[in-house]
CSV table of C-alpha atoms and ligand atoms in Angstrom, one decimal:
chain,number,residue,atom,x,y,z
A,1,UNK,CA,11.3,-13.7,-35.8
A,2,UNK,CA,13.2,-10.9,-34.5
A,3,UNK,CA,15.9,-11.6,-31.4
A,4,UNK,CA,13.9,-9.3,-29.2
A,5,UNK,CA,10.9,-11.0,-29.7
A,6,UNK,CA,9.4,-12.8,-26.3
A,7,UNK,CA,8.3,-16.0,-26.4
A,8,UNK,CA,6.0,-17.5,-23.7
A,9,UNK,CA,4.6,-21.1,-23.0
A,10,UNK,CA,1.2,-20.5,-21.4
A,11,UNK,CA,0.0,-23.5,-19.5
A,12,UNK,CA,-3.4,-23.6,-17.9
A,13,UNK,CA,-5.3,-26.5,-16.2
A,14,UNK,CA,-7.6,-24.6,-13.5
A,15,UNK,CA,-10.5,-26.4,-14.0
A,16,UNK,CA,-12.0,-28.6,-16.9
A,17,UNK,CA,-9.8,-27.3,-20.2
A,18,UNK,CA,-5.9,-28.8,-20.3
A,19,UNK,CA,-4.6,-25.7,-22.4
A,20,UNK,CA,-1.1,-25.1,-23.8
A,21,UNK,CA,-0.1,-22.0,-25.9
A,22,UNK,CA,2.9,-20.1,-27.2
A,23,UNK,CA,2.0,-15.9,-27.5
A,24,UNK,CA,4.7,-13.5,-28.8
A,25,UNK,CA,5.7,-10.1,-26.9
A,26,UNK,CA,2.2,-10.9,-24.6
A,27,UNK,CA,0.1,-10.2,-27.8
A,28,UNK,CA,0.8,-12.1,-30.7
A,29,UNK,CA,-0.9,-15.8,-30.1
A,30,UNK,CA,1.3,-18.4,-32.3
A,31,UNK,CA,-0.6,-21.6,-30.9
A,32,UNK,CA,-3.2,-22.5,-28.7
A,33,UNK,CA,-4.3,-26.1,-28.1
A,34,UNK,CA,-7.3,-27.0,-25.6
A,35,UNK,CA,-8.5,-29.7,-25.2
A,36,UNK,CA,-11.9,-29.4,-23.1
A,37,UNK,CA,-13.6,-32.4,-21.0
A,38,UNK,CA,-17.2,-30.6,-21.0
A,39,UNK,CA,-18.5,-33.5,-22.5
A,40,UNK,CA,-17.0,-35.7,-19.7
A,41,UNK,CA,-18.6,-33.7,-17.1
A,42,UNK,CA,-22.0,-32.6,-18.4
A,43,UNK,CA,-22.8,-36.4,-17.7
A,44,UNK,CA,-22.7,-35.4,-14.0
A,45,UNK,CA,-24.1,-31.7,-14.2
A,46,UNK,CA,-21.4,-29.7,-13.4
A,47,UNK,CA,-17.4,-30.4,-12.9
A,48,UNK,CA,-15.9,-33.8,-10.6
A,49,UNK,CA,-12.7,-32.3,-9.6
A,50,UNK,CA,-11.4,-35.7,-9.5
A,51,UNK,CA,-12.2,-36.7,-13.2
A,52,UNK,CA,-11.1,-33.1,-14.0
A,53,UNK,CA,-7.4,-33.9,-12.4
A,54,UNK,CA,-7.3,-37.5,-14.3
A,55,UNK,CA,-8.0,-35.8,-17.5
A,56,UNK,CA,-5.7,-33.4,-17.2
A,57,UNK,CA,-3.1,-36.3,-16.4
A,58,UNK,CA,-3.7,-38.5,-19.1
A,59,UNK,CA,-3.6,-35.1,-22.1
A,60,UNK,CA,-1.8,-32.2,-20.7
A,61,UNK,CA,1.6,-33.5,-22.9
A,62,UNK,CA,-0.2,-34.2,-26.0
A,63,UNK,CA,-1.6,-30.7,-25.9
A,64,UNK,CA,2.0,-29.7,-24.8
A,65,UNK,CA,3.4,-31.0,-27.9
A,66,UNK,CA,1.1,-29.8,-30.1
A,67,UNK,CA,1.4,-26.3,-29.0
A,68,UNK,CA,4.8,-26.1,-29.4
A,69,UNK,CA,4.3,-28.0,-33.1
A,70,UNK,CA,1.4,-25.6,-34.2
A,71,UNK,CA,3.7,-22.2,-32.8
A,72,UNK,CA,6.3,-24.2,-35.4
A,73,UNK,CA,8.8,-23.6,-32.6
A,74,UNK,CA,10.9,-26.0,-30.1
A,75,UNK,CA,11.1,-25.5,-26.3
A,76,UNK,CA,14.4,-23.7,-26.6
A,77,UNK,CA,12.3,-21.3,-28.7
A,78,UNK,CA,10.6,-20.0,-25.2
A,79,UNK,CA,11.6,-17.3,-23.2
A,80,UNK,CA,9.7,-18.4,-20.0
A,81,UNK,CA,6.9,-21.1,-18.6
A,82,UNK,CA,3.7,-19.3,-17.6
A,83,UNK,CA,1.4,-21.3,-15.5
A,84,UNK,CA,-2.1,-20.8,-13.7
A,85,UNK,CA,-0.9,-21.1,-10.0
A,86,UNK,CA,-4.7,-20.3,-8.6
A,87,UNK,CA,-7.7,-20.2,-8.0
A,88,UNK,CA,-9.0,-23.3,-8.9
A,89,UNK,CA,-9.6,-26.7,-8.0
A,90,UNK,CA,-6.4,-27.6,-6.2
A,91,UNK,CA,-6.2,-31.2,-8.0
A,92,UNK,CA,-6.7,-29.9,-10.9
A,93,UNK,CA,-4.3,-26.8,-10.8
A,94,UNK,CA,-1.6,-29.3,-9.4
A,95,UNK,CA,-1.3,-30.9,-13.0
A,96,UNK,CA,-0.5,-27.8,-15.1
A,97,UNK,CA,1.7,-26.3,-12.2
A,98,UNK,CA,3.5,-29.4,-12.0
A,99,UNK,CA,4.1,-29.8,-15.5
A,100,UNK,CA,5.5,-26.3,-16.1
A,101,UNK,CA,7.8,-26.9,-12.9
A,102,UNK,CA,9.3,-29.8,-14.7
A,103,UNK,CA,9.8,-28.1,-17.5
A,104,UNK,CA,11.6,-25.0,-15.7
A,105,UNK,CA,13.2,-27.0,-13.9
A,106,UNK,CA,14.5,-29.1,-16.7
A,107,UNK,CA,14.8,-26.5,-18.9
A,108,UNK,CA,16.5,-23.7,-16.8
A,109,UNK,CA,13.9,-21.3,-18.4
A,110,UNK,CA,12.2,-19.0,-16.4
A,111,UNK,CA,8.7,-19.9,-14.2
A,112,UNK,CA,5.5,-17.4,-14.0
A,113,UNK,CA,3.1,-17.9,-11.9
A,114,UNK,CA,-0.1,-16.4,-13.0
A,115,UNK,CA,-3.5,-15.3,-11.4
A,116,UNK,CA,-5.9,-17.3,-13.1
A,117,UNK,CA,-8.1,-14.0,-13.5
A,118,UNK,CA,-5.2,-11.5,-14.3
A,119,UNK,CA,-5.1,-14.2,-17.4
A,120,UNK,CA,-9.1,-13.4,-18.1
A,121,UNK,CA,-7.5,-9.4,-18.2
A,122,UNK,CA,-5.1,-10.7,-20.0
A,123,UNK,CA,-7.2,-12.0,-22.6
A,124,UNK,CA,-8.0,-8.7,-23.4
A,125,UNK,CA,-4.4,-7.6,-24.4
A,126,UNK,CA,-4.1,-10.5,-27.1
A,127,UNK,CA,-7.8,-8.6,-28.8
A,128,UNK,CA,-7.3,-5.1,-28.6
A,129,UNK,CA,-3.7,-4.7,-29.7
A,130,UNK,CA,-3.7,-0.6,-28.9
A,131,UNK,CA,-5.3,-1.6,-25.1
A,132,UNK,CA,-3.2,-0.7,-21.7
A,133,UNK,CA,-4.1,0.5,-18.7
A,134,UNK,CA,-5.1,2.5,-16.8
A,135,UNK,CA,-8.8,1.3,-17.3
A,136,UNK,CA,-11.7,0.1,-15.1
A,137,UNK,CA,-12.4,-3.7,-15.5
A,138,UNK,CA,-15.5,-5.5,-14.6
A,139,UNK,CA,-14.9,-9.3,-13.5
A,140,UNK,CA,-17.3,-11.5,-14.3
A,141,UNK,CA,-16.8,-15.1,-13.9
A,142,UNK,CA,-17.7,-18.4,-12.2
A,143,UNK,CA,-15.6,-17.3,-8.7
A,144,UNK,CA,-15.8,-13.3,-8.8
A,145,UNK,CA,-17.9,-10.7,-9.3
A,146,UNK,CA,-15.5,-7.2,-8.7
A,147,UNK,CA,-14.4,-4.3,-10.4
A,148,UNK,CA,-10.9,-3.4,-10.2
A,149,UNK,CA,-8.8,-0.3,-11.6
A,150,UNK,CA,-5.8,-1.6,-13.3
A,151,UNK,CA,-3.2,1.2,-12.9
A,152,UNK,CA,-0.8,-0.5,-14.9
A,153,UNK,CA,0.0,-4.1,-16.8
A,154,UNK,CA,0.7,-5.7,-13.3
A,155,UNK,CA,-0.7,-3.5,-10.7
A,156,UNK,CA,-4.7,-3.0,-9.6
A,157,UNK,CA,-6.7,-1.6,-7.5
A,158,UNK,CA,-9.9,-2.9,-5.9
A,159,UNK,CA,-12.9,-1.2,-6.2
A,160,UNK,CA,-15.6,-3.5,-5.1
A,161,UNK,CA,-16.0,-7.5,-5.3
A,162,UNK,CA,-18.3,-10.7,-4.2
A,163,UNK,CA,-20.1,-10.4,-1.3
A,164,UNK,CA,-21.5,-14.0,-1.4
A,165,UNK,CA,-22.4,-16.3,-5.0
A,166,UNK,CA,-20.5,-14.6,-8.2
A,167,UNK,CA,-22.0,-14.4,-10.7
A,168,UNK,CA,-21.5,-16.8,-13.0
A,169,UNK,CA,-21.9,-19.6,-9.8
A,170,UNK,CA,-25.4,-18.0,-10.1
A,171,UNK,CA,-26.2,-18.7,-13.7
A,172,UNK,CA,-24.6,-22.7,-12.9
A,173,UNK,CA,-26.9,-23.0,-10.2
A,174,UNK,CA,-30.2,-21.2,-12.2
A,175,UNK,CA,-29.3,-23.3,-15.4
A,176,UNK,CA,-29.5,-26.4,-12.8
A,177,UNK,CA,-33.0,-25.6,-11.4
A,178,UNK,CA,-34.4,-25.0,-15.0
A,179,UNK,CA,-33.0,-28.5,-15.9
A,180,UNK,CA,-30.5,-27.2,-18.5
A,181,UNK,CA,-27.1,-29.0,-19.1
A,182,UNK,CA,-23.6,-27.7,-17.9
A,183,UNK,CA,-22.1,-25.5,-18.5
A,184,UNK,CA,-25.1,-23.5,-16.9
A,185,UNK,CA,-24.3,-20.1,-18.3
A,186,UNK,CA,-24.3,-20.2,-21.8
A,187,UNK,CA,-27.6,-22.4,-21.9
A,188,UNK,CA,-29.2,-19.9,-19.4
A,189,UNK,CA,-28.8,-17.3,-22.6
A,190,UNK,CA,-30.0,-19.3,-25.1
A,191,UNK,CA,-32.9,-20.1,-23.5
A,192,UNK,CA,-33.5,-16.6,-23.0
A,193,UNK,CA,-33.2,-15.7,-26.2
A,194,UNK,CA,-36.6,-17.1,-27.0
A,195,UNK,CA,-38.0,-15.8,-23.5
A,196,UNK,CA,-39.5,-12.5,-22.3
A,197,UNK,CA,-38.5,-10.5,-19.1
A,198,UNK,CA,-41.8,-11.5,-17.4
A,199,UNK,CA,-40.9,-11.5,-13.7
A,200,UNK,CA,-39.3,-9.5,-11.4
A,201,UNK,CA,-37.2,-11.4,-8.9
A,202,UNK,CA,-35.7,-8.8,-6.2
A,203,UNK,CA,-36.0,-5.3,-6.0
A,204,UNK,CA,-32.0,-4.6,-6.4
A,205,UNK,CA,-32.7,-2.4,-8.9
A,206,UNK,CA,-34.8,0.2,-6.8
A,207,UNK,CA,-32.2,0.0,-3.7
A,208,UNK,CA,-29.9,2.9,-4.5
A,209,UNK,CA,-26.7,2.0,-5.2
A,210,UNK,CA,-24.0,2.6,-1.9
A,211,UNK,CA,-21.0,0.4,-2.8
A,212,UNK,CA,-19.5,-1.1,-6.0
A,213,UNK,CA,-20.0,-4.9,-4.7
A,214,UNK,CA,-21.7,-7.2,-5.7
A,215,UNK,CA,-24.3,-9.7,-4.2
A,216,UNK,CA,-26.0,-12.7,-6.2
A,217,UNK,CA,-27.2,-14.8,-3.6
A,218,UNK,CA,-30.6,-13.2,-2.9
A,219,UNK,CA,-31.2,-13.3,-6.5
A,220,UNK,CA,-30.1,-17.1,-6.9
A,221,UNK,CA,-32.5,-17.9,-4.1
A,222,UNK,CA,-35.4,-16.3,-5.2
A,223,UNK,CA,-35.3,-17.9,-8.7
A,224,UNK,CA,-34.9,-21.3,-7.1
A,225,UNK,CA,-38.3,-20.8,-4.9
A,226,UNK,CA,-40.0,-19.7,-7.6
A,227,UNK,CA,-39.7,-22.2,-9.6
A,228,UNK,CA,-40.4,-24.8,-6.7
A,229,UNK,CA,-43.5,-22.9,-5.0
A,230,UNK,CA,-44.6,-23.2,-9.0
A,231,UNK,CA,-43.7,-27.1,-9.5
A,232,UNK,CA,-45.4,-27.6,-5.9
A,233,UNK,CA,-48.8,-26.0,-7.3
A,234,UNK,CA,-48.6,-28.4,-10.3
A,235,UNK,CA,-48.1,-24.9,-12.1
A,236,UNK,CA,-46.0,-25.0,-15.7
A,237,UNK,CA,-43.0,-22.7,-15.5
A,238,UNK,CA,-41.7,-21.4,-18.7
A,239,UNK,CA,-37.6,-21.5,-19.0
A,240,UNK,CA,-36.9,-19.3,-21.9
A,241,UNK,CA,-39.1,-16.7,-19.8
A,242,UNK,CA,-37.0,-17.3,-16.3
A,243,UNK,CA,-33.9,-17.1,-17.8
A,244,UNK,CA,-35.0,-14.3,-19.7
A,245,UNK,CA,-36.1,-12.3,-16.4
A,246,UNK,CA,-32.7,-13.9,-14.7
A,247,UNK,CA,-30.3,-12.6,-16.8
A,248,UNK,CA,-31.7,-8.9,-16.9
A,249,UNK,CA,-31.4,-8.8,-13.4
A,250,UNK,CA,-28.4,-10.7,-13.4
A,251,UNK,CA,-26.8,-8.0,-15.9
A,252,UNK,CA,-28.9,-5.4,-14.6
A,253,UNK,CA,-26.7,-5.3,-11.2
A,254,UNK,CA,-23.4,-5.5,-12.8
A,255,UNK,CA,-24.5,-2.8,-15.8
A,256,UNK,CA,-25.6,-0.1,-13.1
A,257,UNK,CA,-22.4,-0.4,-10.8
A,258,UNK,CA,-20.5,-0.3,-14.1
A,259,UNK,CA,-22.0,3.1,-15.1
A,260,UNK,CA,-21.9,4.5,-11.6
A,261,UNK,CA,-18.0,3.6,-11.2
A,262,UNK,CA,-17.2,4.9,-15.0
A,263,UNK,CA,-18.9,8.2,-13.8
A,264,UNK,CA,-17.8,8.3,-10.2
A,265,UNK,CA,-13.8,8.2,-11.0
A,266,UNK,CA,-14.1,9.6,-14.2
A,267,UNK,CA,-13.2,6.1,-16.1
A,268,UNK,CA,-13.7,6.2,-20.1
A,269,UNK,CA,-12.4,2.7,-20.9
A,270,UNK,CA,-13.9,-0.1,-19.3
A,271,UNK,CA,-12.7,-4.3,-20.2
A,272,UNK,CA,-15.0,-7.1,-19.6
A,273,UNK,CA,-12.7,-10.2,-17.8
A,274,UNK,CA,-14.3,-14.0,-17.2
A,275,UNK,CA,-16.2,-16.6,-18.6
A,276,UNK,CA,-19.4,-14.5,-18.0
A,277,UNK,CA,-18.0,-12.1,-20.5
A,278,UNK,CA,-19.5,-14.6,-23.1
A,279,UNK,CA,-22.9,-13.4,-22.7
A,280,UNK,CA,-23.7,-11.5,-25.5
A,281,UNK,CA,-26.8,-9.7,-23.4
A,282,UNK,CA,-24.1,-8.6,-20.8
A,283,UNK,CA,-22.1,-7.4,-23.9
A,284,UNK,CA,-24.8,-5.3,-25.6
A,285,UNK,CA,-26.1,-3.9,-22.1
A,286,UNK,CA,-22.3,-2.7,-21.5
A,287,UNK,CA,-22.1,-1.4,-24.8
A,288,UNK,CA,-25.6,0.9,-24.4
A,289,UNK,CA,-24.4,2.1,-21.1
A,290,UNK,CA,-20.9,3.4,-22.6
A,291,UNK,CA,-22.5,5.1,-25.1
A,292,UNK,CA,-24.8,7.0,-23.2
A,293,UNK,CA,-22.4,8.4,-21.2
A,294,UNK,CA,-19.5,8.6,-23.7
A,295,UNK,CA,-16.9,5.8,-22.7
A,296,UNK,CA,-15.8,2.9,-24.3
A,297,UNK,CA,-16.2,-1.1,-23.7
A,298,UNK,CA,-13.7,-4.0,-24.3
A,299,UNK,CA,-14.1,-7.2,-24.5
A,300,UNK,CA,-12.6,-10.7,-25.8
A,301,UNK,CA,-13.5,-12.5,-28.4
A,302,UNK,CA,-15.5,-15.6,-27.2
A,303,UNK,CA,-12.5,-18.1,-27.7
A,304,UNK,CA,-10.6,-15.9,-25.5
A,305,UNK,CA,-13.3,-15.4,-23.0
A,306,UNK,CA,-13.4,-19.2,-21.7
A,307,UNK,CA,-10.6,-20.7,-19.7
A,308,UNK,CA,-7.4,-21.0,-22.5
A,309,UNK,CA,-3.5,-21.0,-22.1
A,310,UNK,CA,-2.7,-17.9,-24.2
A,311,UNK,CA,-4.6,-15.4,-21.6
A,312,UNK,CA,-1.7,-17.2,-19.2
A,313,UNK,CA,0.8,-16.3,-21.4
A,314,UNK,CA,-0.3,-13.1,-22.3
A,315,UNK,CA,-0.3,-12.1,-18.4
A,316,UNK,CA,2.2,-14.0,-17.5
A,317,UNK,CA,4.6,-11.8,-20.3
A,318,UNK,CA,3.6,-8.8,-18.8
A,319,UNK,CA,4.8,-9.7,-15.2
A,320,UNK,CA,8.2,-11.5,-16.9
A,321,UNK,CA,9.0,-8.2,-18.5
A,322,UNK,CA,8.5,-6.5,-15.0
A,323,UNK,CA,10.3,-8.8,-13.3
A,324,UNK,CA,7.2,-10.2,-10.9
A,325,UNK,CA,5.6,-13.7,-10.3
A,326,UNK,CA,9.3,-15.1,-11.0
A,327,UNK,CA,8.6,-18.1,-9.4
A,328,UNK,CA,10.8,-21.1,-8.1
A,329,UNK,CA,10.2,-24.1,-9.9
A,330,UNK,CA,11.5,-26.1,-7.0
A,331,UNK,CA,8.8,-24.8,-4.7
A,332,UNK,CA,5.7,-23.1,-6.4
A,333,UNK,CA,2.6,-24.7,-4.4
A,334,UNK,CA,-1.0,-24.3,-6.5
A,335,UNK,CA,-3.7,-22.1,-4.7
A,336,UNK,CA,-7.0,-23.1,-4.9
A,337,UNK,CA,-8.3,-19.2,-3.3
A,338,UNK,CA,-6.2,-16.3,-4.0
A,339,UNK,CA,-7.1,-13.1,-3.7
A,340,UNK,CA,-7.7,-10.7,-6.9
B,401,KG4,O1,-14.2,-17.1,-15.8
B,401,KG4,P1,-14.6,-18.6,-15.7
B,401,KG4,O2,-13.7,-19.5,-16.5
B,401,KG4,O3,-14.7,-19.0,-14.2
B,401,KG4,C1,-13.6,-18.8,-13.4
B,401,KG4,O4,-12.5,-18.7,-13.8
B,401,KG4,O5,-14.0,-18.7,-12.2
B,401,KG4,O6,-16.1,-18.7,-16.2
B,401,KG4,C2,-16.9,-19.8,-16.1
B,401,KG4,C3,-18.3,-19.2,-15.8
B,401,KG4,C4,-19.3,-20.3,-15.6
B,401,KG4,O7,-20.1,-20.0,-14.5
B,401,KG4,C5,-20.2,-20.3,-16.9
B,401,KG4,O8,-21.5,-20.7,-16.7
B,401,KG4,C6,-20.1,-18.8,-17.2
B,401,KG4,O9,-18.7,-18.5,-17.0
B,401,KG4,N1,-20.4,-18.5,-18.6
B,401,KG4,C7,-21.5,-17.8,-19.0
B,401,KG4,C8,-21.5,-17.8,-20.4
B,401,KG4,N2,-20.4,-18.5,-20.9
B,401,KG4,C9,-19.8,-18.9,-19.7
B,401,KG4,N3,-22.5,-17.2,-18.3
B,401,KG4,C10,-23.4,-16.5,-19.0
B,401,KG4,N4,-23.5,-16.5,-20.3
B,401,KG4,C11,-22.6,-17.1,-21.1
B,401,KG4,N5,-22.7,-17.0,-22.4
B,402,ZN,ZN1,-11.7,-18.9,-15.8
């Protein structure tokens, strides 16, 4: 390893995955070691925050260890401790951010405190090795639905957000009503795989477009009372065929706001940030929508697009070598709501 390399020590424990990694110069990952308690909380339908934070407890310095063992590299090795400071569930986030402010403090390394979603950006850095801004990205995960302009590696811009449910809290809560298993999302797209777009939920797609944000909550709803005015009437619903008609409109909102944004400032590059990312319809929409108007779509590999450490790291190299989210490990309190 060269002397100018950067090491960081990604740490991230936001909600149900205790992840540790070590990424070189914000690109290169050398380790990354989750260990994920889905199978823990799919017994109760969706995450306990309590069990989450007792989890996180009892594993966070095996994974610790590990990471550091797999990267072949000791914690002298490390430049600086990158942690998820927010959002998240607050017991949860306390484990990781208490961890790494041990280990600064201990240490005498430097502490980052990351934005849980600039780490989904992030995650696009460690994939596409030529990628930096300035580019529109769409955020789609279990907390937000936005679109922001990132103008540079550690500075963005706004351009529209969550009115009420994101996303992704929309596919949880759909996957729930059909009876599926957490996590809700990527069971919602599997059914759907085998379904047909049959029904037609809202009419967002005939309202013409005013604003870049985003609203789930009508949507959400609608699916729920259809299904129960159906189950009242003793009437069989088909799942592969709701999720199927779910996720196109699901996508459908997110796919038109994308195209009118791209065409509206004159964006040709365009990442996809957040768990929701995953879905591979959401993917291929994006991708036909770019290509009809001549712009181009980025997105993680699926490792990357759930909740890991090196996304952490990756962001939190960017801010180091700019000097921001220096944090003091004395003091750094966890967030559960931060803003984008
Ligand atoms: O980005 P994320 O970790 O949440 C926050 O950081 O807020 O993403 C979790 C969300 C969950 O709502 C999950 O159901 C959804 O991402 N998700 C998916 C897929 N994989 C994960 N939603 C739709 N299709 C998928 N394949
Ligand atoms: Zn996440």
């Amino acid at each position: 390893m060269e002397k100018k390399d950067i090491l960081i020590l990604g740490i991230e424990s936001s909600c149900d995955e205790t992840s540790v990694a070590v990424v070189k110069n914000g690109r290169e990952v050398l380790s990354m070691v989750t260990n994920t308690q889905i199978d823990i909380h799919k017994l109760y339908g969706g995450v306990v925050p309590e069990i989450a934070s007792r989890n996180h407890v009892m594993n966070i310095d095996t994974v610790y260890t590990e990471a550091l063992a797999q990267a072949n590299v000791s914690i002298d090795d490390i430049d600086a401790i990158a942690v998820t400071y927010g959002a998240g569930l607050l017991g949860a986030l306390i484990v990781g951010v208490n961890f790494a402010k041990a280990l600064a403090y201990m240490t005498g390394k430097p502490l980052i405190a990351v934005n849980h979603i600039e780490g989904h950006i992030a995650a696009n850095y460690i994939a596409h090795a030529e990628l930096k801004p300035p580019f529109a990205c769409l955020i789609v995960s279990g907390g937000h639905t936005a679109l922001v302009e990132m103008e540079s590696f550690v500075k963005r811009k706004l351009i529209g957000t969550t009115t009420d449910d994101a996303i992704g809290e929309a596919f949880d809560k759909v996957a729930r009503e059909c009876g599926l298993e957490y996590p809700g999302g990527p069971n919602v797209q599997k059914q759907a795989e085998s379904g047909e777009v049959k029904y037609k939920f809202t009419n967002m797609d005939k309202e013409k477009i005013k604003d870049f944000n985003f609203s789930y909550s009508g949507l959400k709803t609608a699916v729920i009372n259809f299904i129960h005015n159906h189950k009242q009437r003793g009437e069989e619903i088909s799942v592969p065929d709701i999720c199927a008609s779910f996720q196109a409109e699901a996508v459908g909102q997110v796919v038109s706001k994308c195209k009118f944004a791209l065409e509206k400032f004159g964006y040709n590059k365009i990442i996809l940030a957040g768990g929701v990312s995953a879905n591979t319809y959401l993917r291929n929409e994006m991708d036909k929508m770019a290509e009809s108007i001549g712009a181009k779509v980025y997105y993680p590999p699926l490792k990357l697009c759930t909740d890991n450490a090196a996304m952490i790291a990756s962001a939190g190299y960017f801010n180091f070598i700019e000097g921001k989210g220096i944090a003091d490990p004395k003091t750094l309190v966890p967030t559960s709501n931060i803003e984008l």
